[in-house]
PDB file of C-alpha atoms in Angstrom:
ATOM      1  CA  UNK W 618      10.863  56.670  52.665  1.00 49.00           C
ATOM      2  CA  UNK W 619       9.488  53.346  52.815  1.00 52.00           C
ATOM      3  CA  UNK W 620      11.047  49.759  52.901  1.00 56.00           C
ATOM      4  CA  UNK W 621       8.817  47.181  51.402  1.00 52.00           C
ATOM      5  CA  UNK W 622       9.439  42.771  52.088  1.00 48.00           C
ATOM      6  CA  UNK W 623       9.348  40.783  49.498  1.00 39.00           C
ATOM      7  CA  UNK W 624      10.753  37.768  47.445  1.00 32.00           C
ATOM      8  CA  UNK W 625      14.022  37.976  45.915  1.00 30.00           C
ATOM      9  CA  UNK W 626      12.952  39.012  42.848  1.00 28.00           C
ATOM     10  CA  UNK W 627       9.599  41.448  43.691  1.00 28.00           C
ATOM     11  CA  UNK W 628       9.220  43.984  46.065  1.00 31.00           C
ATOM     12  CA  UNK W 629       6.045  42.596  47.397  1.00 31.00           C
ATOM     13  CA  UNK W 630       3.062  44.747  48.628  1.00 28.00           C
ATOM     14  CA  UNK W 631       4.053  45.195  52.342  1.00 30.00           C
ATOM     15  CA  UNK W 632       4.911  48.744  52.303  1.00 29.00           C
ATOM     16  CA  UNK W 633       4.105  50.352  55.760  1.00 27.00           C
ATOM     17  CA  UNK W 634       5.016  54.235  55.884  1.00 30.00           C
ATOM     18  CA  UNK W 635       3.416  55.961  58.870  1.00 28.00           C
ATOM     19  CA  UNK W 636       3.320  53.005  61.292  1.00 26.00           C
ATOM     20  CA  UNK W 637       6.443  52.393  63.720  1.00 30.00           C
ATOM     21  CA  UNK W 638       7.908  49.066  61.123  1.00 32.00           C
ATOM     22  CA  UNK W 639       7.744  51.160  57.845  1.00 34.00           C
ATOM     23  CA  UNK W 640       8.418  54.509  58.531  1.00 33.00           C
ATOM     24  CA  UNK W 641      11.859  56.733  59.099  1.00 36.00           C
ATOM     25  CA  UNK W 642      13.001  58.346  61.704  1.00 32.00           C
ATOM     26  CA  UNK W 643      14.802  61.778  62.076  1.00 31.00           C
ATOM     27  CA  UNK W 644      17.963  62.290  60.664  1.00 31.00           C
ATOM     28  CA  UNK W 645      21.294  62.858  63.324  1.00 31.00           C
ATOM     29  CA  UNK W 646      24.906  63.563  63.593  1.00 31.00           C
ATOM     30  CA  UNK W 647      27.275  60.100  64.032  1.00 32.00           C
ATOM     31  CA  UNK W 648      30.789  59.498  65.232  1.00 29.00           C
ATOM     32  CA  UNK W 649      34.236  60.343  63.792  1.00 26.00           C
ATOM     33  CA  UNK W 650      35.557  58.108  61.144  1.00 27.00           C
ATOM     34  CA  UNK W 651      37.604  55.064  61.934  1.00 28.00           C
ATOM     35  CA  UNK W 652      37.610  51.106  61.038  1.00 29.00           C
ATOM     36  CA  UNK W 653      38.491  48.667  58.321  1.00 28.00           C
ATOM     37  CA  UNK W 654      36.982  46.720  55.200  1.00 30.00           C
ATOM     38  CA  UNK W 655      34.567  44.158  56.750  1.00 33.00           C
ATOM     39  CA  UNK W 656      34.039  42.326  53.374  1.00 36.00           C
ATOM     40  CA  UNK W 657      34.482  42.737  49.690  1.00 37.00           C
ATOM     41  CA  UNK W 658      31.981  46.134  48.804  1.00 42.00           C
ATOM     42  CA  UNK W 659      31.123  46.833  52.682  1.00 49.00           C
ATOM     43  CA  UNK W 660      32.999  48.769  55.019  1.00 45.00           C
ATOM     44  CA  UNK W 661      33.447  49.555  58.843  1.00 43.00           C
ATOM     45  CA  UNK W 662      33.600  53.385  59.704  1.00 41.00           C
ATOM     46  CA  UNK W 663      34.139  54.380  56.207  1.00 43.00           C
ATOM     47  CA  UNK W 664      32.718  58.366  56.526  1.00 48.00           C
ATOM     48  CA  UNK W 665      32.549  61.301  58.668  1.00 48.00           C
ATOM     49  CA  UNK W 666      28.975  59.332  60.228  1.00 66.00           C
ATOM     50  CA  UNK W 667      30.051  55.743  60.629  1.00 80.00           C
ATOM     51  CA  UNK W 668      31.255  54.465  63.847  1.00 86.00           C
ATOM     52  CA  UNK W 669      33.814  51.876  64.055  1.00 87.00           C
ATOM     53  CA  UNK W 670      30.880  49.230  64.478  1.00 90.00           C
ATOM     54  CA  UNK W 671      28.651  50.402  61.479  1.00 93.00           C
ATOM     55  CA  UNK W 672      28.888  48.175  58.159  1.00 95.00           C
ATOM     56  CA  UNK W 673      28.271  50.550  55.075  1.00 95.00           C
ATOM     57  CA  UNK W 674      27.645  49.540  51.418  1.00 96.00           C
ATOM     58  CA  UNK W 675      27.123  52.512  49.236  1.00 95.00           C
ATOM     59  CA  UNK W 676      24.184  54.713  50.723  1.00 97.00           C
ATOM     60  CA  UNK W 677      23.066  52.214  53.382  1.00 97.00           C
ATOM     61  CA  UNK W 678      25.155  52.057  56.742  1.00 96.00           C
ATOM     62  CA  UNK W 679      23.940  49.967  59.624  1.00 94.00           C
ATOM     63  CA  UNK W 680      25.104  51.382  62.565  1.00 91.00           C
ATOM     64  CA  UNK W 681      26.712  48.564  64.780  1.00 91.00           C
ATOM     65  CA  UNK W 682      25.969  45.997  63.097  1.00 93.00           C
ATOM     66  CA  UNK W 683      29.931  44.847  62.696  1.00 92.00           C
ATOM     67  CA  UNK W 684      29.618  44.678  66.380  1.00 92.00           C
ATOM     68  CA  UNK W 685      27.335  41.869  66.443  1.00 94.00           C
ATOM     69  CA  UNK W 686      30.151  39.293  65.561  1.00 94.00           C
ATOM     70  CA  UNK W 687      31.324  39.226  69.262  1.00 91.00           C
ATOM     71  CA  UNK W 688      29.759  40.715  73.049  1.00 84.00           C
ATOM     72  CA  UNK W 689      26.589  39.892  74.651  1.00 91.00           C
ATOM     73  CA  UNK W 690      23.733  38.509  72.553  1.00 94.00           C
ATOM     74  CA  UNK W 691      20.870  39.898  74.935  1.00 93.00           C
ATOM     75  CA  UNK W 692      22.325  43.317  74.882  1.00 92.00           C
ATOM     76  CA  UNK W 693      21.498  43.145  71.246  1.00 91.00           C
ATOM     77  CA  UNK W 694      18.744  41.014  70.683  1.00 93.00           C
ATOM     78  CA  UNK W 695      15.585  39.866  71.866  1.00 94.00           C
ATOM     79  CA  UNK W 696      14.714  35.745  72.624  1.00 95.00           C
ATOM     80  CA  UNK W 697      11.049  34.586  71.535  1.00 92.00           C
ATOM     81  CA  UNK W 698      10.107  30.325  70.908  1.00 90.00           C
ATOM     82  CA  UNK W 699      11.024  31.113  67.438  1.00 92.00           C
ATOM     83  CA  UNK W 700      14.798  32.259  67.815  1.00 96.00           C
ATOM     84  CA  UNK W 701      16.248  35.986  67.813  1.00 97.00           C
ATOM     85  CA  UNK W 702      15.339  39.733  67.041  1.00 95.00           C
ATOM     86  CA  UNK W 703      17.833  42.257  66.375  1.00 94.00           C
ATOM     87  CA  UNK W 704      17.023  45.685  66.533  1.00 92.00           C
ATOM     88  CA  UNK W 705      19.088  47.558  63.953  1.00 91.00           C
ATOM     89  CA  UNK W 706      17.594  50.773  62.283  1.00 91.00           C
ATOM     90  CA  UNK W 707      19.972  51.530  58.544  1.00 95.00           C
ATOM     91  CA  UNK W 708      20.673  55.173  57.427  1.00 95.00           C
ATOM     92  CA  UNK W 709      20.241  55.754  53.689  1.00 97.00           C
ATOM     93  CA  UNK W 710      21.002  58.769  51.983  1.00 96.00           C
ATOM     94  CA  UNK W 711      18.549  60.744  50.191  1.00 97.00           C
ATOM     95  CA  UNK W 712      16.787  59.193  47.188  1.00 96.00           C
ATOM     96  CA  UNK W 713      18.606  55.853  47.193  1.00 97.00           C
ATOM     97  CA  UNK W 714      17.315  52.982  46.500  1.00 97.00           C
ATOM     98  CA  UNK W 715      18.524  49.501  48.412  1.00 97.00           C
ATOM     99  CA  UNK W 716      17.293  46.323  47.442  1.00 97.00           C
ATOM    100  CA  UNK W 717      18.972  43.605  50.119  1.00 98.00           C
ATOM    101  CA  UNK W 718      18.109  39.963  50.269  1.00 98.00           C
ATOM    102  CA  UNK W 719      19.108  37.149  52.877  1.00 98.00           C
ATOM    103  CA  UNK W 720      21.469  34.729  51.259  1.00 97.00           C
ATOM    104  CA  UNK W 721      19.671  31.229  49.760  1.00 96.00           C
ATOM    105  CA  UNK W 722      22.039  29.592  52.232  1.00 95.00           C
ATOM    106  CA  UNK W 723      20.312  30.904  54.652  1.00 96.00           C
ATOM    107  CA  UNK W 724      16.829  31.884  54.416  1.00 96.00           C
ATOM    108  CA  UNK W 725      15.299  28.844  56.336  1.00 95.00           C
ATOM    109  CA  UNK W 726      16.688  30.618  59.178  1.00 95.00           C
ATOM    110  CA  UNK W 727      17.594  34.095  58.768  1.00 97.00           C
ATOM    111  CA  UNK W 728      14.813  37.362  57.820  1.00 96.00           C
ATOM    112  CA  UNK W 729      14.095  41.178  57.110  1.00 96.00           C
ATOM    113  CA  UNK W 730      12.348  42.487  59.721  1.00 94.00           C
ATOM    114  CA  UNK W 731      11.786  45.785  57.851  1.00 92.00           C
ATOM    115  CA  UNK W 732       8.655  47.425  56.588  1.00 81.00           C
ATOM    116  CA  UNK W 733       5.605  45.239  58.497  1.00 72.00           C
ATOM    117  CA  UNK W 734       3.666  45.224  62.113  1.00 67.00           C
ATOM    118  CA  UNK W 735       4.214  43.358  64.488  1.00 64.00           C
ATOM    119  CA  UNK W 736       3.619  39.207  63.864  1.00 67.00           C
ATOM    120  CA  UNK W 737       4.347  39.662  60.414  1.00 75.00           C
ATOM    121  CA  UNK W 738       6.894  36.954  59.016  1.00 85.00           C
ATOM    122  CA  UNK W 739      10.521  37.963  58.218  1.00 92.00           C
ATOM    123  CA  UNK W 740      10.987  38.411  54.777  1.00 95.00           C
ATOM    124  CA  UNK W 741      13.991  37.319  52.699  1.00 96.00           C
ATOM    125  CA  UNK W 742      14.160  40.617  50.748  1.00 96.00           C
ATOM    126  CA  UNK W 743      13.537  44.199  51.382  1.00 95.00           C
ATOM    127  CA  UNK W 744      13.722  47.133  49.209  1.00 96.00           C
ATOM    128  CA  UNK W 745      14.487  50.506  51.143  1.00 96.00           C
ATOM    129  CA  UNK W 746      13.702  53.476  49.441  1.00 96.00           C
ATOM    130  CA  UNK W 747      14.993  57.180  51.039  1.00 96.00           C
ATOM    131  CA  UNK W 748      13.140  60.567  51.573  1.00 95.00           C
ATOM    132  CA  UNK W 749      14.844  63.625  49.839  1.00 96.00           C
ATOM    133  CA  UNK W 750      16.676  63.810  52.704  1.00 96.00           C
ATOM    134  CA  UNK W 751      18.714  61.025  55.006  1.00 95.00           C
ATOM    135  CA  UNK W 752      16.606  58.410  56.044  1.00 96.00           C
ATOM    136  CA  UNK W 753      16.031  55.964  58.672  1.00 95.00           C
ATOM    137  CA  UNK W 754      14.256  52.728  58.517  1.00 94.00           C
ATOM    138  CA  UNK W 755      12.588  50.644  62.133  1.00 91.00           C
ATOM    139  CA  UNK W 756      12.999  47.143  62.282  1.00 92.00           C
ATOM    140  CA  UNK W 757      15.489  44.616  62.033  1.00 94.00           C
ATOM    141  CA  UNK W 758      16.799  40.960  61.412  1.00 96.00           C
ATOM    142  CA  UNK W 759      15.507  37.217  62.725  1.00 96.00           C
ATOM    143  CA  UNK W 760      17.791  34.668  63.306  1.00 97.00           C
ATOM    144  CA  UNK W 761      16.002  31.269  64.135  1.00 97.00           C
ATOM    145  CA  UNK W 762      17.518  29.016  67.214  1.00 96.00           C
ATOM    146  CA  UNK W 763      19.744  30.179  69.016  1.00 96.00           C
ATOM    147  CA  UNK W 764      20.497  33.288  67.207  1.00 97.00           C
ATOM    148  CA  UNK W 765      24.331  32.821  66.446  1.00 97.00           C
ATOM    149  CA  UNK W 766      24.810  32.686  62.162  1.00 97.00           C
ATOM    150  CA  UNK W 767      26.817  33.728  59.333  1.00 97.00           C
ATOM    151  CA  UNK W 768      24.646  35.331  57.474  1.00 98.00           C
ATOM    152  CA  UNK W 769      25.299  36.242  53.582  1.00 98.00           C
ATOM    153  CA  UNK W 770      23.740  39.556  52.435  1.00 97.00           C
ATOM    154  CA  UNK W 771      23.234  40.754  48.703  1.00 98.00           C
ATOM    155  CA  UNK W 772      23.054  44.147  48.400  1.00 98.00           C
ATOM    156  CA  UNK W 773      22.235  45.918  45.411  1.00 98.00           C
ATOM    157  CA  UNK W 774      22.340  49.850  45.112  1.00 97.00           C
ATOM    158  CA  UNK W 775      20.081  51.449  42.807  1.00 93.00           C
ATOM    159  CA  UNK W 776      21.014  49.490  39.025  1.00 93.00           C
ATOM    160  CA  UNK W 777      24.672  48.763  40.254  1.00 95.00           C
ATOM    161  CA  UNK W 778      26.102  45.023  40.328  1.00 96.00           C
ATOM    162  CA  UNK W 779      24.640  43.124  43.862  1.00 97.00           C
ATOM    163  CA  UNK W 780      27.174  43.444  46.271  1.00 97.00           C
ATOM    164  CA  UNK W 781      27.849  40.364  48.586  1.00 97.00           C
ATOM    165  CA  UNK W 782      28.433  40.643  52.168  1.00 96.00           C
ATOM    166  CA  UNK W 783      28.351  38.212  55.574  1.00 97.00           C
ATOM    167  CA  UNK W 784      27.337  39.394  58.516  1.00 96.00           C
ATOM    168  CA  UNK W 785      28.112  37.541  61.817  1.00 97.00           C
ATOM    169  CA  UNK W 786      25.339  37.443  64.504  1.00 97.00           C
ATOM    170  CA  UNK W 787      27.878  36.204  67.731  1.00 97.00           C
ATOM    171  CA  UNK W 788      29.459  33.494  65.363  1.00 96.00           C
ATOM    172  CA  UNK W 789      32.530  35.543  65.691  1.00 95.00           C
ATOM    173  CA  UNK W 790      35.061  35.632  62.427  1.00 93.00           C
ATOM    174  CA  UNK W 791      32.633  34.581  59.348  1.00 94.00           C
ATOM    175  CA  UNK W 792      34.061  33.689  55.906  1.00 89.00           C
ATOM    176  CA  UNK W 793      33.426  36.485  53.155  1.00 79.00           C
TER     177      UNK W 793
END
């Protein structure tokens, strides 16, 4: 029930549940299935609760974040000096465990925005953790400048093998 920032290899001390960054929301119904693979171990609309938009690795779906390759970046984000805020709250199912961490490629530009208040830094790691029950987690990612990046995602589920993904925030087609 909490997600928690940290390095790549801790889970650092910023666990927030009960304040609007750290804790979930309530649980509800999503769309019929439909998509295709998005990258190797991540999927587009792979169950009975992903849309075509939502990326999914194991437990954790994002719900339209596949949609983010192409369309209008301020219908999806949010412009500060520092670059771009995008607002995407993950389902996990009950009792995983998610650890996912910003590629190296691209942590001087890309963060977590998971699991702190408001001013606190994007992290480059963030380990979700579910309620007994589906969970949902506030926040979302930074992407300095102008907000437009490929960027890699290592996802590991539980004590399984890190999965590697790349997400494309309006860079359109991004190299797995």
């Amino acid at each position: 029930m909490t997600a928690r920032a940290g390095t790549p290899h801790t889970t650092g001390s910023n666990t927030v549940p009960g304040t609007p960054a750290g804790s979930p929301l309530p649980t509800s119904s999503g769309s019929p299935p439909s998509g295709t693979p998005r990258s190797p171990g991540a999927t587009r609309g792979a169950s009975a609760k992903d849309a075509p938009g939502d990326v999914r690795v194991g437990p954790l779906v994002w719900r339209g974040l596949g949609d983010l390759a192409t369309g209008d970046q301020n219908a999806h984000g949010e412009q500060n000096s520092d670059g771009w805020h995008y607002r995407l709250v993950p389902r996990l199912n009950a009792g995983a465990v998610v650890t996912v961490t910003i590629g190296a490629e691209q942590r001087a530009r890309a963060g977590l925005e998971y699991g702190g208040g408001y001013g606190i830094a994007p992290a480059p790691s963030v380990v979700f953790h579910a309620c007994t029950s589906t969970t949902f987690f506030t926040g979302g990612f930074f992407v300095a400048g102008d907000g437009r990046a490929c960027v890699p995602l290592d996802v590991k589920v539980g004590d399984a093998p890190t999965q590697h993904i790349v997400i494309s925030f309006f860079k359109g087609h991004c190299p797995a």
